[in-house]
Structures are given as C-alpha cells and as structure tokens.
Amino acid sequence: MTLRLGAALTALATVGALTTATSTSAYATAPSTPTAATARATAARPAVVEKMVIGHSVRHRPILAYHLGQQGPGIPTVVIVSTMHGNERQIQQIPKALRDGRRIRGVDLWVVPVMNPDGLAADTRQDARGVDLNRNFPTHWVHTTGHYGSGPRAASEPETRAMMSFLLKVRPDRLISFHQPLHGVDLDSRRPSFSRKVSRALHLPVSHVKCGGVCGGTMTQWFEAHLPGSAITVEYGAHPASHTLRVQAPKALLRLFGGHR
C-alpha cells in the first residue's frame, strides 16, 4: 500500500457535488484518526493493527474499518467489505472472523464488516433514506426508485462517500464485496482470472451475477473505473452455514492472498 491511513485521512474535505464523470475528490469525507479508545479496542483483538471510523451513516452510526496483517514489499493490499445491504447480515461473519482471530502475517488486509449500519439496525436492504448503496456510486449511475433506488444523485449517501474516500486512500490491489442471497462469484471484473481463483478458494461457482433493477452505480464498477486494482462481488447464498462463514472462508481467503496466522 503506497499510502498509509492515519492523519492524512483527516485532510480529505467533506463532499460536494460531482463536477465531472471521473471526479472523485469532490466526494471525499474525513475519516477519524485513531484515539485512546481505539488503542484499547485493538489491544483486545491481536489481529487488529488499526481501527478507524471511516465515516458515519445517515443516522450518525460509525462505519468501522479494521486494518489487519502487515505491509511490505510484494505483500498485496486487500479490502473486504460486507453488509452493504443491511438485510444481508450473515455475511459479516467472514470479516469479523478475520478481525477476531490471531495476528495475521503475509497480507495487508482491511475489513469493513458493516458498510450500512442503519440498514443493519432496521433489517433493510437500503440505508436510512431508502437508497440502495450498491446503486449509488458515480459510475454508470442512473436515477431509479423503488427497492433498488439509486438515490437523488450519484454519491448522495454518506455511506457511499465514506467508502469512496477510504478506497481512494488505501488503493487496494484487490477488493471483495460480499453479498447475499445469490450464490456465486461474479465474472464481470477487470481480471476474470481473479474471480476464478476466488471461486476455487471458496468453493463457489463463477457466474455473471444478475443485478436487481438497473445494474449501474455499483461499488465494484466505480472501483475499477477509478483505481488500478481488481474488484469482484461474491454472493454466498440465502442461508450459508455459520462454519463456512466463520472458519472455512476466512482460512481460504488468507491462503489465497498468501496470508497466515
């Protein structure tokens, strides 16, 4: 990772309106820097190098990112995001298992277990304003309403802006966005070979994941339009086994990226 998160994150300005189709700096938010409370929290979890509030939801709930593993030459930077849709609550077990285990080596890993804390609290797909966050990113965005409503404008939601700001600073080599209730690893990526590797590691089929409604404004589309890494969507089914999410998948992901405990 070329840029370390820390005090530099606070220098990002709070967002304004989109100025061009490729302008992302206008959306930047200011994630919080670590505090004494953060230090105490990370001390309770040996794998956590750094805990950070990267932004807040519509209802002012914190969006937390946990830095795990180590940095170094040849070590990949990976970001794992889950529960972008609040009613997809089981899938957060994967990043939480990575966070709560022993110290990790061999991979520079960030996990965001809950991107949509308001939706999680309300058990809804959308955020507190009824917006589907995975239709709200400013790449291929179109205005839609209803269950998959994209919001009044691109990146209108604080959760979206927080994630954009975070990813622009971390600049991961790989981004995995975990979802439910479909089943499979999406092939629509800059590097389909990466999708196939994840498919084999997690014992999931590869497929072209079908979006509900208009399939634009997704996080992976935005990431691959603005950053050089690869981003994929992984769908884990409606009722995945807890052992799969808490044990098998975390171990498989560490092996895939050269990490170990």
C-alpha positions in Angstrom: 0.0 0.0 0.0 1.6 3.2 -1.1 -0.2 5.5 1.3 -0.7 4.8 5.0 -4.0 5.7 6.5 -3.7 7.8 9.6 -3.6 11.6 10.0 -3.7 12.0 6.2 -7.3 10.8 6.1 -8.5 13.7 8.1 -7.2 16.1 5.4 -9.9 15.0 3.0 -12.7 17.6 2.6 -16.3 16.7 3.1 -18.1 16.1 -0.1 -19.6 18.5 -2.7 -21.5 17.7 -5.9 -20.0 15.8 -8.8 -18.1 18.0 -11.1 -17.1 15.6 -13.9 -17.8 11.9 -14.7 -14.4 10.9 -13.3 -14.1 13.4 -10.4 -13.9 11.5 -7.1 -12.2 14.1 -4.9 -15.5 16.0 -4.7 -16.9 13.1 -2.7 -14.1 12.8 -0.1 -15.1 12.5 3.5 -12.9 12.8 6.6 -12.5 9.5 8.5 -11.5 9.8 12.1 -7.9 9.3 13.3 -7.2 6.7 16.0 -7.9 7.5 19.6 -7.0 6.1 23.0 -10.3 4.2 22.9 -9.3 2.8 19.6 -6.0 1.6 21.1 -7.8 -0.2 23.9 -10.2 -1.8 21.4 -7.4 -3.1 19.2 -5.5 -4.4 22.2 -8.4 -6.7 22.8 -8.0 -8.2 19.3 -4.5 -9.3 18.4 -5.1 -9.3 14.7 -6.1 -5.6 14.6 -3.3 -3.2 13.8 -5.6 -0.2 13.5 -9.3 0.5 14.0 -10.7 3.5 12.2 -14.0 5.3 11.8 -14.1 5.9 8.0 -17.4 7.8 8.1 -20.9 7.9 9.5 -24.3 6.7 8.3 -27.3 8.9 7.7 -28.3 8.2 11.4 -24.8 9.0 12.5 -23.7 5.5 13.2 -19.9 4.9 12.7 -18.7 2.9 9.8 -15.7 0.9 11.0 -12.6 -0.4 9.2 -10.1 -2.7 10.7 -6.5 -2.9 9.5 -5.1 -6.4 9.8 -1.9 -8.1 8.7 1.3 -6.4 7.6 2.7 -4.1 4.9 5.9 -4.8 3.0 7.4 -5.3 -0.5 5.5 -7.8 -2.5 2.6 -8.0 0.0 -0.8 -7.4 -1.5 -3.3 -4.9 -0.1 -6.8 -6.4 0.1 -10.1 -4.8 1.2 -13.1 -6.9 2.2 -16.5 -5.2 2.6 -19.8 -6.8 3.7 -23.3 -5.9 4.7 -23.6 -3.1 2.2 -27.2 -4.2 2.3 -28.5 -4.2 5.8 -30.6 -7.3 5.5 -27.6 -9.3 4.4 -26.4 -9.7 7.9 -24.9 -13.2 8.0 -22.1 -12.4 5.6 -20.4 -10.1 8.1 -19.3 -13.2 9.9 -16.4 -13.5 7.4 -14.7 -10.2 8.0 -15.4 -10.4 11.7 -13.8 -13.8 11.9 -10.7 -12.4 10.3 -10.7 -9.5 12.7 -11.2 -11.5 15.8 -8.6 -14.2 15.3 -4.9 -14.3 15.9 -2.4 -11.9 14.4 -2.2 -12.1 10.6 1.0 -12.0 8.5 1.8 -12.1 4.8 -1.1 -9.9 3.6 -2.0 -6.2 4.1 -5.7 -6.6 4.9 -8.5 -4.2 5.7 -12.0 -5.4 6.6 -15.3 -3.3 6.8 -17.8 -5.7 8.3 -20.8 -3.4 8.1 -20.9 -0.7 5.4 -24.6 0.0 6.1 -25.2 0.2 9.9 -28.6 1.9 9.6 -29.8 -0.8 7.2 -28.5 -3.5 9.6 -30.3 -1.9 12.5 -33.6 -1.8 10.6 -33.0 -5.1 8.7 -33.5 -3.3 5.3 -31.5 -3.5 2.1 -31.4 0.2 1.8 -29.9 2.9 4.0 -32.0 5.2 6.3 -33.1 7.3 3.3 -34.3 4.3 1.3 -31.3 4.2 -1.1 -29.6 1.1 -2.3 -25.9 1.9 -1.7 -24.9 -0.5 -4.4 -26.7 1.7 -7.0 -25.4 5.0 -5.6 -21.8 5.1 -6.8 -20.9 7.6 -9.5 -20.1 5.1 -12.3 -22.9 4.2 -14.7 -25.3 5.8 -12.3 -28.9 6.3 -13.4 -31.8 7.6 -11.3 -34.1 4.8 -10.2 -36.6 4.5 -7.5 -38.2 1.6 -5.5 -36.5 -1.4 -4.0 -33.2 -0.7 -5.9 -33.5 3.1 -5.7 -30.2 4.8 -6.6 -30.7 8.0 -4.7 -31.4 11.6 -5.9 -28.0 11.9 -7.3 -24.7 9.9 -7.6 -22.9 9.5 -4.3 -25.7 11.2 -2.4 -25.3 9.0 0.6 -22.7 9.5 3.4 -22.0 5.7 3.4 -21.1 5.8 -0.3 -18.9 8.8 0.1 -17.1 7.3 3.1 -16.3 4.1 1.2 -15.1 6.1 -1.8 -12.8 8.2 0.4 -11.5 5.1 2.2 -10.7 3.1 -1.0 -9.0 6.1 -2.7 -6.6 6.3 0.3 -6.0 2.6 0.7 -5.8 1.9 -3.1 -6.1 -1.9 -2.6 -4.8 -4.4 -5.2 -8.0 -6.4 -4.6 -11.5 -5.6 -3.4 -14.0 -8.2 -2.5 -17.6 -7.2 -1.9 -19.5 -9.9 -0.1 -23.3 -10.2 -0.5 -26.4 -12.4 -0.2 -28.7 -14.1 -1.2 -27.4 -15.2 -4.7 -24.8 -17.9 -5.0 -21.5 -17.4 -6.9 -18.5 -15.3 -7.8 -19.2 -12.6 -10.4 -17.1 -12.9 -13.6 -17.7 -9.3 -14.5 -14.3 -8.0 -13.4 -11.2 -6.4 -14.9 -9.5 -9.7 -14.2 -11.8 -12.7 -14.6 -8.9 -14.9 -13.6 -9.1 -13.4 -10.1 -12.8 -14.3 -10.0 -11.9 -17.9 -10.9 -9.2 -18.0 -8.1 -11.7 -16.8 -5.5 -14.3 -19.3 -6.9 -11.9 -22.2 -6.4 -10.8 -21.0 -2.9 -14.3 -20.5 -1.6 -15.9 -23.5 -3.5 -18.4 -21.3 -5.2 -19.4 -21.3 -8.8 -18.4 -18.5 -11.2 -21.2 -16.7 -12.9 -22.5 -13.4 -14.2 -24.3 -12.2 -11.2 -27.7 -10.8 -12.2 -28.5 -7.4 -10.6 -32.0 -6.5 -9.5 -33.2 -3.4 -11.3 -30.7 -1.3 -13.3 -27.2 -2.6 -12.7 -25.3 0.6 -12.5 -23.7 2.7 -9.8 -22.2 -0.3 -8.1 -19.1 -0.2 -5.8 -17.1 -2.6 -8.0 -17.9 -0.7 -11.2 -16.8 2.6 -9.6 -13.6 1.0 -8.2 -12.5 -0.5 -11.5 -13.2 2.8 -13.3 -11.0 4.9 -10.9 -8.4 2.6 -9.4 -6.0 0.1 -10.9 -6.9 -2.9 -8.7 -9.5 -5.6 -9.3 -12.9 -5.7 -7.6 -15.4 -8.6 -7.5 -18.7 -9.4 -6.0 -19.1 -12.7 -4.1 -22.6 -13.9 -3.3 -22.9 -16.5 -0.5 -26.5 -17.7 -0.8 -29.5 -17.0 1.4 -28.6 -19.3 4.3 -24.9 -20.1 4.4 -23.6 -22.3 7.2 -22.0 -20.5 10.1 -19.0 -22.8 10.0 -18.4 -21.9 6.3 -18.5 -18.2 7.1 -16.6 -18.2 10.4 -14.0 -20.9 9.7 -13.7 -22.1 6.1 -14.0 -18.9 4.2 -11.6 -16.8 6.3 -8.9 -19.5 6.2 -9.4 -19.9 2.4 -9.1 -16.1 1.9 -5.9 -15.9 3.8 -4.4 -18.7 1.8 -5.5 -17.1 -1.4 -3.6 -13.9 -0.7 -0.6 -15.5 0.9 -1.6 -14.7 4.5 -1.4 -16.8 7.6 -1.9 -16.5 11.3 
